Coordinates of C-alpha atoms and ligand atoms in Angstrom, one line a residue:
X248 CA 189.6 117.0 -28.9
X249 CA 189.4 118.6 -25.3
X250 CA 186.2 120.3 -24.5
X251 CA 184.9 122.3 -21.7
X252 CA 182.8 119.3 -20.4
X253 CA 186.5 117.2 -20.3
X254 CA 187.7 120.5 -18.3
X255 CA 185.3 120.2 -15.9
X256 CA 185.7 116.6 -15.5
X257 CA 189.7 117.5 -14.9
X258 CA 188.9 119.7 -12.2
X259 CA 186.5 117.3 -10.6
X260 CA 188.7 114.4 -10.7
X261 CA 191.5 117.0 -9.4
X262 CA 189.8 118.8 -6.4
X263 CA 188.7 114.8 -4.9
X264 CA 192.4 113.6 -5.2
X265 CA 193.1 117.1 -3.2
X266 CA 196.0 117.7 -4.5
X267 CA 197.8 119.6 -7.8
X268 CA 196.4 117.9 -10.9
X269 CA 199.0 115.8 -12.4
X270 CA 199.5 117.5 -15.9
X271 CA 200.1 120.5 -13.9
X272 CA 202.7 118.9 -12.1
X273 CA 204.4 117.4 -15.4
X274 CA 204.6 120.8 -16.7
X275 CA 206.4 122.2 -13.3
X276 CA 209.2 120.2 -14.3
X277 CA 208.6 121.1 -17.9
X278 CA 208.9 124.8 -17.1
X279 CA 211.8 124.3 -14.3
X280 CA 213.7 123.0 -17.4
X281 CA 212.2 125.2 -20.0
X282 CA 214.2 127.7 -18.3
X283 CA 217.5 126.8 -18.9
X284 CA 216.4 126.5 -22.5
X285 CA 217.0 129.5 -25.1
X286 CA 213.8 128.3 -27.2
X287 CA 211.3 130.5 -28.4
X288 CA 207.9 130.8 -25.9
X289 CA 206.0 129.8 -29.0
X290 CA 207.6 126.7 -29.5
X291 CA 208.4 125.9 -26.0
X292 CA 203.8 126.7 -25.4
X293 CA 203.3 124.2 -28.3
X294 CA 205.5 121.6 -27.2
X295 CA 203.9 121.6 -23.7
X296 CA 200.5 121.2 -25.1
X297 CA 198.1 118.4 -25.1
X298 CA 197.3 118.1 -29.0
X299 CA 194.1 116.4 -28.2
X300 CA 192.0 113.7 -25.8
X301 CA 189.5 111.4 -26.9
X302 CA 186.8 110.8 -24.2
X303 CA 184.4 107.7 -25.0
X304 CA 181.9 106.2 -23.0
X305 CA 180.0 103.1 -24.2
X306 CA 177.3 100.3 -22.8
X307 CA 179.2 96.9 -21.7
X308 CA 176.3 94.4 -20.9
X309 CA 177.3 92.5 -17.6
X310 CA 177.3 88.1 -17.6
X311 CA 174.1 88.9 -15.4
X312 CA 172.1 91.0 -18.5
X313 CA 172.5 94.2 -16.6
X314 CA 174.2 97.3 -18.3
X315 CA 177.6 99.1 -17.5
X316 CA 178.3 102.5 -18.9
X317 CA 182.0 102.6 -19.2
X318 CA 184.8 105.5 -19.7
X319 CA 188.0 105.6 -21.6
X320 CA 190.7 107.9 -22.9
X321 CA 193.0 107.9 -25.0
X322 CA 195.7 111.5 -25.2
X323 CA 197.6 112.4 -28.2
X324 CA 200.2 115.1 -26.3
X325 CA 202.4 115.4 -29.5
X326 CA 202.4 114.5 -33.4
X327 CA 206.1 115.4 -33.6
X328 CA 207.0 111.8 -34.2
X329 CA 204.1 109.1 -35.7
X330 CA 202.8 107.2 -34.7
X331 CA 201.7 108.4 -31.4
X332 CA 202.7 105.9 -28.6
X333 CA 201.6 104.6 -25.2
X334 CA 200.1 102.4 -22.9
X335 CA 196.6 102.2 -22.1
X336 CA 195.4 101.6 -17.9
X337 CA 192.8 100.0 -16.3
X338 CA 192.2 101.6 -13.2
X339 CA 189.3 103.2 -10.7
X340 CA 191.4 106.7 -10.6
X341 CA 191.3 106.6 -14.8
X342 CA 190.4 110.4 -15.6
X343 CA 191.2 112.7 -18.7
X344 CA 194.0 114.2 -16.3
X345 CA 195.8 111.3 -15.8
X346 CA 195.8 110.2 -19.8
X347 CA 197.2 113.9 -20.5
X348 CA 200.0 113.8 -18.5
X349 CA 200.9 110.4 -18.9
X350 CA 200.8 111.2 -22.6
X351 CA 203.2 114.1 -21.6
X352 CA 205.3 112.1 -20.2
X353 CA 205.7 109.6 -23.1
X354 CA 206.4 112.3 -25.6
X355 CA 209.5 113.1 -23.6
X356 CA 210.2 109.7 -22.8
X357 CA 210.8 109.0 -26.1
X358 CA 212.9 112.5 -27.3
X359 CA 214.9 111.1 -24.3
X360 CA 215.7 107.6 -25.2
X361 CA 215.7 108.4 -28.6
X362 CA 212.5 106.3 -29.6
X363 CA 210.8 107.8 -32.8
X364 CA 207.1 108.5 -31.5
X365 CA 205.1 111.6 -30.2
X366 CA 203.1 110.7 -27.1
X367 CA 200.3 109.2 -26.3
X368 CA 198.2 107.2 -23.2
X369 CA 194.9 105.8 -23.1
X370 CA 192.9 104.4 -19.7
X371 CA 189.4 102.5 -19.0
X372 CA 187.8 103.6 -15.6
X373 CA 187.3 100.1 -14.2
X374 CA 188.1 98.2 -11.3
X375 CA 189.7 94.9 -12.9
X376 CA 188.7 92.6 -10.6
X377 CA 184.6 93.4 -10.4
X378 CA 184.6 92.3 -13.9
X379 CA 184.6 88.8 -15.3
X380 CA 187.1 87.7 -18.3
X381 CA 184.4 87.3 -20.4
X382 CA 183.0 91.4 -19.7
X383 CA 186.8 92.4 -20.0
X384 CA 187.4 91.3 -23.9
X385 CA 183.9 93.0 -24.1
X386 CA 184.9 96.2 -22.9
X387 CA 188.3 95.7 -24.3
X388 CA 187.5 94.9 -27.8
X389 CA 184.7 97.9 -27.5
X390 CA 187.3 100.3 -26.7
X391 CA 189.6 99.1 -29.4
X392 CA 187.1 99.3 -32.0
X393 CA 185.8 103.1 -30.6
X394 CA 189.9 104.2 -31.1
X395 CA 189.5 102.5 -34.6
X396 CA 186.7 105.3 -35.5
X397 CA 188.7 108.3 -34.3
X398 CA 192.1 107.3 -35.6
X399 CA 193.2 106.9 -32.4
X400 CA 194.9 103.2 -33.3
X401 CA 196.8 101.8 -36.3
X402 CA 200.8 101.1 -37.3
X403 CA 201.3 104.4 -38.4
X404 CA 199.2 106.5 -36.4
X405 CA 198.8 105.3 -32.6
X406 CA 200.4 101.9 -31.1
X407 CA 199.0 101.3 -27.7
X408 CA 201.0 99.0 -25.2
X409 CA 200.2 97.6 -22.0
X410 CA 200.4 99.5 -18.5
X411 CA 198.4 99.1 -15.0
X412 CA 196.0 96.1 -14.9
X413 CA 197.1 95.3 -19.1
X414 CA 199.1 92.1 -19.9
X415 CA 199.8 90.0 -23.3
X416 CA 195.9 89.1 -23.1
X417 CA 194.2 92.5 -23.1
X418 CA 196.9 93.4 -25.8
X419 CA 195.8 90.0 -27.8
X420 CA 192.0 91.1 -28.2
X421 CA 192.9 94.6 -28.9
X422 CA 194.9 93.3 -31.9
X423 CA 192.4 90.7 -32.7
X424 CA 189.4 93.3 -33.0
X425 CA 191.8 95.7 -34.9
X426 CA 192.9 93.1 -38.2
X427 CA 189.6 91.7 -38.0
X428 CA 188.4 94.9 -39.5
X429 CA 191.3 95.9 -41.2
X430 CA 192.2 93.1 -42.7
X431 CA 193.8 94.3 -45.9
X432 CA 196.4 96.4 -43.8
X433 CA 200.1 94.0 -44.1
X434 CA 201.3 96.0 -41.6
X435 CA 199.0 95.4 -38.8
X436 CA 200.4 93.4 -36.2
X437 CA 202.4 96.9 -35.7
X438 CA 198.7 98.6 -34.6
X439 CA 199.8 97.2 -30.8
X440 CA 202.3 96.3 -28.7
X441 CA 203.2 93.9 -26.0
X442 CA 201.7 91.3 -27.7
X443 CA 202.1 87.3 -27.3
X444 CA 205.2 86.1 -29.0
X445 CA 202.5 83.9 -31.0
X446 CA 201.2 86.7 -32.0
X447 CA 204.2 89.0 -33.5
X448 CA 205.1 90.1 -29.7
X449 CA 208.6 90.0 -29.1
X450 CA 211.2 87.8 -26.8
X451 CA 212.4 90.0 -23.4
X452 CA 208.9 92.7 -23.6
X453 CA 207.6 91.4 -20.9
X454 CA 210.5 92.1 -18.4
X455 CA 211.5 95.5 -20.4
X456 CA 210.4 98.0 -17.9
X457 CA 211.7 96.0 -15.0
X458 CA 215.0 95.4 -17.0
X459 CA 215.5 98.8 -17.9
X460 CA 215.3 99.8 -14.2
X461 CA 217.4 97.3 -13.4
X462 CA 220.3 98.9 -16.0
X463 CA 219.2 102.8 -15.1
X464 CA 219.8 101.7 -11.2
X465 CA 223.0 99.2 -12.2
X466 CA 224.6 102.4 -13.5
X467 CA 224.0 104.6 -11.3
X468 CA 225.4 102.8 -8.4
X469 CA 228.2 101.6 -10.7
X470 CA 229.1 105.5 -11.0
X471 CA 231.8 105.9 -8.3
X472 CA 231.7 109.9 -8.2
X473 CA 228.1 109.7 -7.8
X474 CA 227.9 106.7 -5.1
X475 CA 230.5 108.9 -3.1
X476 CA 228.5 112.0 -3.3
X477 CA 225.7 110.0 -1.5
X478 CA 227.9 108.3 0.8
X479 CA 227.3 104.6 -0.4
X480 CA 229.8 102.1 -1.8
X481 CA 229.4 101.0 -5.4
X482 CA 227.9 98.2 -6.6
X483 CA 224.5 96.7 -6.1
X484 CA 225.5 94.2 -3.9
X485 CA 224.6 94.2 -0.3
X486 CA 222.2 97.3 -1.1
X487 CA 219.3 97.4 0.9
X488 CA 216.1 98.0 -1.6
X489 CA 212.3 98.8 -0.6
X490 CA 209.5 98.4 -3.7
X491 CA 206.3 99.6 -4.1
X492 CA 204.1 97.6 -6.5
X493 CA 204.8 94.0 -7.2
X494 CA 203.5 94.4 -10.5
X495 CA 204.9 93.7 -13.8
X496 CA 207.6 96.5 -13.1
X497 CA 208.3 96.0 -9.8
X498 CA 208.6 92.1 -9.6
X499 CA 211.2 91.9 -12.5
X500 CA 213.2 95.2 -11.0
X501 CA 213.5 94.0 -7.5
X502 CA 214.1 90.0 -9.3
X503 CA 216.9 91.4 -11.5
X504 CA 219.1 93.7 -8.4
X505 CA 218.4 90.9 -6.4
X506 CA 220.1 88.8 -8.8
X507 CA 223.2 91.1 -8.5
X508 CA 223.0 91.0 -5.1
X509 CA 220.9 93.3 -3.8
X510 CA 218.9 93.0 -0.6
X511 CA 214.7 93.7 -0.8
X512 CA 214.2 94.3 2.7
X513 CA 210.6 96.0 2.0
X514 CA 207.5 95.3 -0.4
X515 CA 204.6 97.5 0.0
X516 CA 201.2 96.4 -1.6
X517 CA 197.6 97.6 -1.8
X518 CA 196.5 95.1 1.2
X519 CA 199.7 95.6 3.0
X520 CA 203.4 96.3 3.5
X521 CA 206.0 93.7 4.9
X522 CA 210.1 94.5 5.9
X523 CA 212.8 92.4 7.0
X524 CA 216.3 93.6 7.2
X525 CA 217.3 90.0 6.1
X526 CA 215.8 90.4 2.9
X527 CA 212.5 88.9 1.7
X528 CA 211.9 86.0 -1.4
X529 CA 210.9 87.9 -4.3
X530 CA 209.2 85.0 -6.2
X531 CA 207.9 83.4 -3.0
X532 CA 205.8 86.8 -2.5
X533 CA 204.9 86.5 -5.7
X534 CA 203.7 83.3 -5.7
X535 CA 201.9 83.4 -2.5
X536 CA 200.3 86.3 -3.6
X537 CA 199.2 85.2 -7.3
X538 CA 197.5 82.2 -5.2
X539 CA 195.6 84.6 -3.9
X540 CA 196.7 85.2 -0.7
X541 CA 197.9 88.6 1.1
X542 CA 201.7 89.6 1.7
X543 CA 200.6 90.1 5.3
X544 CA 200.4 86.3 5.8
X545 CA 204.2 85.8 5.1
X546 CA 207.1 86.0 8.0
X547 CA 208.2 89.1 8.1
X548 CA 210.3 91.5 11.0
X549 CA 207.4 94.3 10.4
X550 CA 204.2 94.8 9.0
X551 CA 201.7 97.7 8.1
X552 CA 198.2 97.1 7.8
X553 CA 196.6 99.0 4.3
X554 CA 195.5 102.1 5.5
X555 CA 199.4 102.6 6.6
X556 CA 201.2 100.8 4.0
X557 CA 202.1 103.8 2.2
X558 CA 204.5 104.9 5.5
X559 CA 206.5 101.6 3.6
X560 CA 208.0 104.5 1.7
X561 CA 209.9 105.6 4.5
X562 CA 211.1 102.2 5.7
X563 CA 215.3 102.3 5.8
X564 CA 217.0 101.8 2.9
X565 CA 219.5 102.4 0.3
X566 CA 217.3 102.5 -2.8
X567 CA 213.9 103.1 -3.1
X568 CA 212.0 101.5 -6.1
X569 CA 208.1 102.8 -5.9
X570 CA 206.7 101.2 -8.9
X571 CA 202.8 101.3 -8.1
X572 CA 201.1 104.7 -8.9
X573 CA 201.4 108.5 -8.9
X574 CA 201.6 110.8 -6.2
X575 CA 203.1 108.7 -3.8
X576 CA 205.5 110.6 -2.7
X577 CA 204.5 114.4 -2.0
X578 CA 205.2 117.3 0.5
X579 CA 204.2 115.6 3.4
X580 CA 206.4 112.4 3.3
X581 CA 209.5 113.1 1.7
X582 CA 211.2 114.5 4.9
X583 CA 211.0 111.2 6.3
X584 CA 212.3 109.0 3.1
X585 CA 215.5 107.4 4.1
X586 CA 216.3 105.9 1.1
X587 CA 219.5 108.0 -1.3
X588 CA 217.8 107.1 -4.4
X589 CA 214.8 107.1 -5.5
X590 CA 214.1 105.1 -8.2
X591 CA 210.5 105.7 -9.9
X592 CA 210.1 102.8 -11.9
X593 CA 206.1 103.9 -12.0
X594 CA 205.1 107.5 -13.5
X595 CA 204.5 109.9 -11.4
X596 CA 205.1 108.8 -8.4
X597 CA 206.9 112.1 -7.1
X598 CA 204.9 115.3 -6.6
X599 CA 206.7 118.5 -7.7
X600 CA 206.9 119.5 -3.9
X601 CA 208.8 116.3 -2.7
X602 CA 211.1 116.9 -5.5
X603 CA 212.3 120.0 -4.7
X604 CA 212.3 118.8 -0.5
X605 CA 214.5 115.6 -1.7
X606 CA 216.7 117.7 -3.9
X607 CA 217.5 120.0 -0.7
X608 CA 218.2 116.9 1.3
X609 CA 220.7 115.4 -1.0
X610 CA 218.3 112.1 -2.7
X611 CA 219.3 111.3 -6.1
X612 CA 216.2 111.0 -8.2
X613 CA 215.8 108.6 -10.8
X614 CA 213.3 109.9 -12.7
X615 CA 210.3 107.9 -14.1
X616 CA 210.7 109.0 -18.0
X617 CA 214.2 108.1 -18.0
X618 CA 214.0 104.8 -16.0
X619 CA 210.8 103.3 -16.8
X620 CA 211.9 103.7 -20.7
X621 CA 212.7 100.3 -21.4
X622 CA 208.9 99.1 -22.1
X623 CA 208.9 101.9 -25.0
X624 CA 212.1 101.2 -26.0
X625 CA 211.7 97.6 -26.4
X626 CA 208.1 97.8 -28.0
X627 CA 209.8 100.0 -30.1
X628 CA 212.2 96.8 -30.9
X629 CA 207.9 95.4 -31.4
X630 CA 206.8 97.3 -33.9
X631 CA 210.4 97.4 -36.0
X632 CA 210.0 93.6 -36.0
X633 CA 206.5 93.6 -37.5
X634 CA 207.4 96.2 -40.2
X635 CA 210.0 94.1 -41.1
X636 CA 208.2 91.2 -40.8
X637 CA 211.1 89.0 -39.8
X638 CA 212.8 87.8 -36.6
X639 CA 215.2 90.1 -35.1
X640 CA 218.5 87.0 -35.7
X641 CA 217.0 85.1 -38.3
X642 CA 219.0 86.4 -41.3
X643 CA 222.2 86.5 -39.1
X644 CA 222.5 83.8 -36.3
X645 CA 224.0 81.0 -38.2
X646 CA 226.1 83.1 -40.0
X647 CA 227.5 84.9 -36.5
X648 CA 227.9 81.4 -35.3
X649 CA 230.1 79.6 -38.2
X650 CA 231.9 82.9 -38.1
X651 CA 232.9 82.5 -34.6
X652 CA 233.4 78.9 -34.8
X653 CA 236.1 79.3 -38.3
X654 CA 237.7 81.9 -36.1
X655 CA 238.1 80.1 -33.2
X656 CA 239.2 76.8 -35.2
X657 CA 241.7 78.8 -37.2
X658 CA 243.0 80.3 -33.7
X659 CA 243.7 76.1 -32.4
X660 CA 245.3 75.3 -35.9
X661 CA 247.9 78.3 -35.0
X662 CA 248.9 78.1 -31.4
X663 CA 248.7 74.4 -31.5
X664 CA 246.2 74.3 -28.4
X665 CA 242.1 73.9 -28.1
X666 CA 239.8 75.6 -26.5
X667 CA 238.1 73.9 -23.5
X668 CA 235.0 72.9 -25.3
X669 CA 232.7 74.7 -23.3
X670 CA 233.8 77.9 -23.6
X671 CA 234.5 76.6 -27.7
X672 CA 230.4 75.7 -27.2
X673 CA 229.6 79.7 -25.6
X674 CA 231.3 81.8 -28.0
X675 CA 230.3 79.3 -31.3
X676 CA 226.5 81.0 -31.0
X677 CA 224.9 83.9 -32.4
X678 CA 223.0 86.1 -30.9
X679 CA 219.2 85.4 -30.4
X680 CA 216.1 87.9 -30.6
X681 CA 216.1 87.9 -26.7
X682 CA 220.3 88.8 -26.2
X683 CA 219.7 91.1 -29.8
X684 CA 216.5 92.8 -27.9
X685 CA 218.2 92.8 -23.9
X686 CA 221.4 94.3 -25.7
X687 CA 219.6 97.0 -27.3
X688 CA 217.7 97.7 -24.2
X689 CA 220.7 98.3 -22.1
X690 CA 222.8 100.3 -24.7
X691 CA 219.6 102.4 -24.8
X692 CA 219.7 103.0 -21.1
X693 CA 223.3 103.2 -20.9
X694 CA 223.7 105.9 -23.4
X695 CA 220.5 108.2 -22.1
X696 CA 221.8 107.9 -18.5
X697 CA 225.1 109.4 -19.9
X698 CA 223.7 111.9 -21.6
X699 CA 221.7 112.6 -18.4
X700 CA 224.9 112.9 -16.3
X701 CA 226.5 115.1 -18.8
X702 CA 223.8 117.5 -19.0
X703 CA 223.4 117.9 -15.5
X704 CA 227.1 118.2 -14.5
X705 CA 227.3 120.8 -16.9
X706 CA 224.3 122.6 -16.2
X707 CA 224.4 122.3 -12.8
X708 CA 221.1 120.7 -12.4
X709 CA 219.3 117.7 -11.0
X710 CA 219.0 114.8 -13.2
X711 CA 214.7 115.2 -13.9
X712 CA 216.2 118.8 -15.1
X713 CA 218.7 117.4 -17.4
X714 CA 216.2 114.5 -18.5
X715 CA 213.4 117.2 -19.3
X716 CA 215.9 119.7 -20.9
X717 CA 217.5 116.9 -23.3
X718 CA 213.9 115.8 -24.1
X719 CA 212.5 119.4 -25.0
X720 CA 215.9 120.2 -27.5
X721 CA 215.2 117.1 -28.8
X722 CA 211.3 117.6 -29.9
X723 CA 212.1 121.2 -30.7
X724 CA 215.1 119.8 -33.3
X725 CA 211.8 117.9 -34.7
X726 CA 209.3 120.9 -35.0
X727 CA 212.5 122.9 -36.2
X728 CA 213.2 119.9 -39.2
X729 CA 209.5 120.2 -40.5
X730 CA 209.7 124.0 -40.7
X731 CA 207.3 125.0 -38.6
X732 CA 209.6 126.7 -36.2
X733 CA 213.0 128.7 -36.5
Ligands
LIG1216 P1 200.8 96.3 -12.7 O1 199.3 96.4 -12.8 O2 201.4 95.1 -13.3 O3 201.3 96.4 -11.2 C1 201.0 97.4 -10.4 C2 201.2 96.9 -9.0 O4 201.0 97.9 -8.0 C3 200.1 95.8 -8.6 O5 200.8 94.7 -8.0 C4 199.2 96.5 -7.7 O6 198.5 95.7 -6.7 C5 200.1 97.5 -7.0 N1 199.4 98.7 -6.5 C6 198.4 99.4 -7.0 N2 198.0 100.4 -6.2 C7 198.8 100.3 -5.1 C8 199.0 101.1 -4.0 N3 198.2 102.1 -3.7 N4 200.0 100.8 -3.1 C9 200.8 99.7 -3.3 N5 200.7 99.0 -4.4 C10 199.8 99.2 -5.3 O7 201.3 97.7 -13.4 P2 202.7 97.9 -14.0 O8 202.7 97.7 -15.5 O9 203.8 97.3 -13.2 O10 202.8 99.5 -13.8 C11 203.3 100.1 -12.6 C12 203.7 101.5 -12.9 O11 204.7 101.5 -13.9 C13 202.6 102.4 -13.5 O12 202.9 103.7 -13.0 C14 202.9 102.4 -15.0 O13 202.4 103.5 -15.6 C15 204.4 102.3 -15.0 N6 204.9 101.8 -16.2 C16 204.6 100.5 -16.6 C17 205.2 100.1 -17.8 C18 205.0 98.6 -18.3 O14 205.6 98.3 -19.3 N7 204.2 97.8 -17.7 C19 206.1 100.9 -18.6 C20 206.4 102.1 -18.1 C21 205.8 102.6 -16.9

């Protein structure tokens, strides 16, 4: 429910980050596309719209005794689809922009992959690491239980998920504090997703987002008309790849095209970037990092100190990965990005501006609600496995693999000749939750990236076009359905 002292903190929170605010930006590319769209301006101004935002603060008492008064949000931009659906942040730059257009962004996230939900983000203004675990559940289980009052969480009305500074555990005391008030509800492991696997989460979640980039970026550079246009060979292997972010995103991303060969030459970080051409250790930065110590300490050909880290983004390269935060890449800096695609596996992390400079200069653009999807799409897999309430391969995998082994035995008995027994022992399986979940994942990818092509070739625009133009029909066919619009 915005109100005019949540404007005013938008336009605070916008003139001290000095540049457009970020829902304004959302809807540039909404209206870019909007106008390739014969859709009525009625429907076109409600789809666009932020349905409402929910701006609670509360008291957190500190281990000390003292007192904390702490802010959240949580966006519902559209009730298309329900249950509303998004992540919820912990970060500094939290503010009731940032949930809107975030939420935005979801809504056509999901019209794009084809995930039934309208969109939704929520955020706590914290800085993670001033707080101790024990504060954290506190304010965590606080926020859950203040969404609980609004309707702002429950299996049919509003799943959150994890994003920036939210794992498994943050996810685990927001589902504790939820069915420890509604206990009666069967369905309520499906209030939250990206839970443990202990606790109704699901195999391959974790990675999604990192995965799906992974696919997205696998395709692309699979694409030989597309890998000519740019003057690159196809394939990932050999390619030279610079991430922002090391985070849940970024680390399984640049871990997966570095499994198919891929080269990450550059890692930019909030205490630092490194970058050598001969490719740095994924894990091993990772690691060191997770020990606590800074990326700066490892061997590298070149290094930028914090307050330049960011010029990272201009390091040379074939792809470009930032997968941190928003806004990273604006006017000023996208002349001097060498990479030929940019692959936002954060949201947001291109301005408006710097699109339209690195669509003049030739950069494919990856956008973020297209190839960040895989963490909706697979805690969409989440929350069909609680409804259902059974494994995904349970009721099937024995069956698949006595299938496959009278198939393959009946196949010996005619030509006479046996399988090696090891490729008898690979095909005699059936397929687990994980391979059921992965394959899902990368159809899903697969499929929206063609559709993506297809609408761009034809229209003759860039791919965030396309992405935002398939994503508007799409919520527009669902207003349409319900009647509300021609
Ligand atoms: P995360 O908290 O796991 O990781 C973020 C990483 O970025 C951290 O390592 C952090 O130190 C680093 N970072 C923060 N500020 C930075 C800066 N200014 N410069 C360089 N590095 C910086 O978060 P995440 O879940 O990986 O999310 C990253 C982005 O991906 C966000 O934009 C998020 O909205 C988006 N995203 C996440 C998911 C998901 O499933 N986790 C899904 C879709 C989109």
């Amino acid at each position: 429910m915005p109100s005019s002292r949540m404007r005013t903190e938008t336009e605070r929170m916008s003139e001290t980050a000095s540049q457009p605010p970020f829902f304004k930006q959302v809807n540039r590319y909404f209206d870019r596309a909007a106008a390739h769209l014969d859709l009525p301006p009625g429907l076109l101004g409600q789809i666009k719209t932020c349905n409402s935002v929910y701006h609670v603060s509360f008291p957190v008492k500190r281990d000390d005794g003292t007192i904390d008064v702490v802010h959240g949000w949580r966006a519902h931009h559209s009730q298309h689809r329900l249950p509303v659906k998004g992540g919820f942040r912990l970060t500094m730059h939290a503010s009731e922009d940032e949930v809107t257009a975030l939420a935005a962004l979801m809504t056509y996230k999901c019209a794009l992959v084809n995930v039934p939900y309208g969109g939704a983000k929520g955020a706590i203004r914290i800085e993670k690491s001033d707080y101790s675990e024990a504060e954290l559940e506190r304010i965590i289980r606080r926020y859950t239980f203040e969404l609980m009052q609004k309707n702002c969480i429950g299996p049919g009305l509003d799943v959150p998920g994890p994003d920036m500074g939210v794992g498994a555990k943050e996810i685990a005391w927001m589902l504790d504090t939820y069915t420890a008030i509604a206990r009666a509800e069967i369905n309520a492991e499906a209030c939250v997703t990206g839970k443990p696997i202990e606790l109704g989460g699901v195999r391959g979640r974790v990675e999604a987002t990192g995965r799906g980039v992974f696919f997205g970026v696998r395709e692309t550079v699979n694409d030989a008309e597309t890998m000519k246009e740019l003057g690159l060979s196809t394939g990932l292997d050999g390619k030279a790849v610079v991430v922002q972010g090391l985070g849940n995103v970024g680390y399984y991303a640049s871990t997966f095209m570095a499994e198919e060969g891929a080269r990450i030459v550059g890692i930019i970080e909030r205490e630092g970037a490194i970058f050598d051409p001969a490719g740095l250790d994924v894990a091993e930065v990772r690691a060191h990092r997770e020990a606590g110590g800074s990326i700066l300490e490892l061997e590298a050909e070149t290094k930028l100190e914090p307050s330049r880290a960011i010029e990272g983004l201009e390091w040379p390269c074939d792809i470009l990965v930032p997968a941190a935060i928003e806004n990273v890449i604006r006017a000023e800096n996208a002349a001097r990005i060498q990479a030929k695609i940019i692959a936002e596996g954060a949201n947001g992390p291109t301005t408006a501006d710097a699109a339209n400079v690195l669509n003049e200069r030739g950069i494919l653009q990856l956008p973020d609600m297209y190839l960040n999807a895989g963490g909706v799409t697979v805690s969409y897999f989440e929350w069909v496995k609680n409804l259902s309430h059974v494994r995904f391969g349970r009721m099937q995998r024995r069956f698949e693999a006595s299938q496959s082994r009278g198939l393959m035995d009946a196949v010996e008995g005619l030509v006479g000749q046996t399988f090696p027994r090891g490729t008898y022992e690979d095909i005699a399986v059936g397929a687990s939750e994980e391979d059921l979940v992965n394959s899902g994942l990368e159809e899903t990818m697969v499929i929206a990236l063609q559709e993506m092509n297809e609408l761009a070739r034809r229209e003759g625009v860039d791919l965030r076009t396309a992405a935002f133009m398939n994503a508007i029909g799409k919520v527009a066919v669902a207003y349409s359905e319900r009647g509300i619009f021609p």
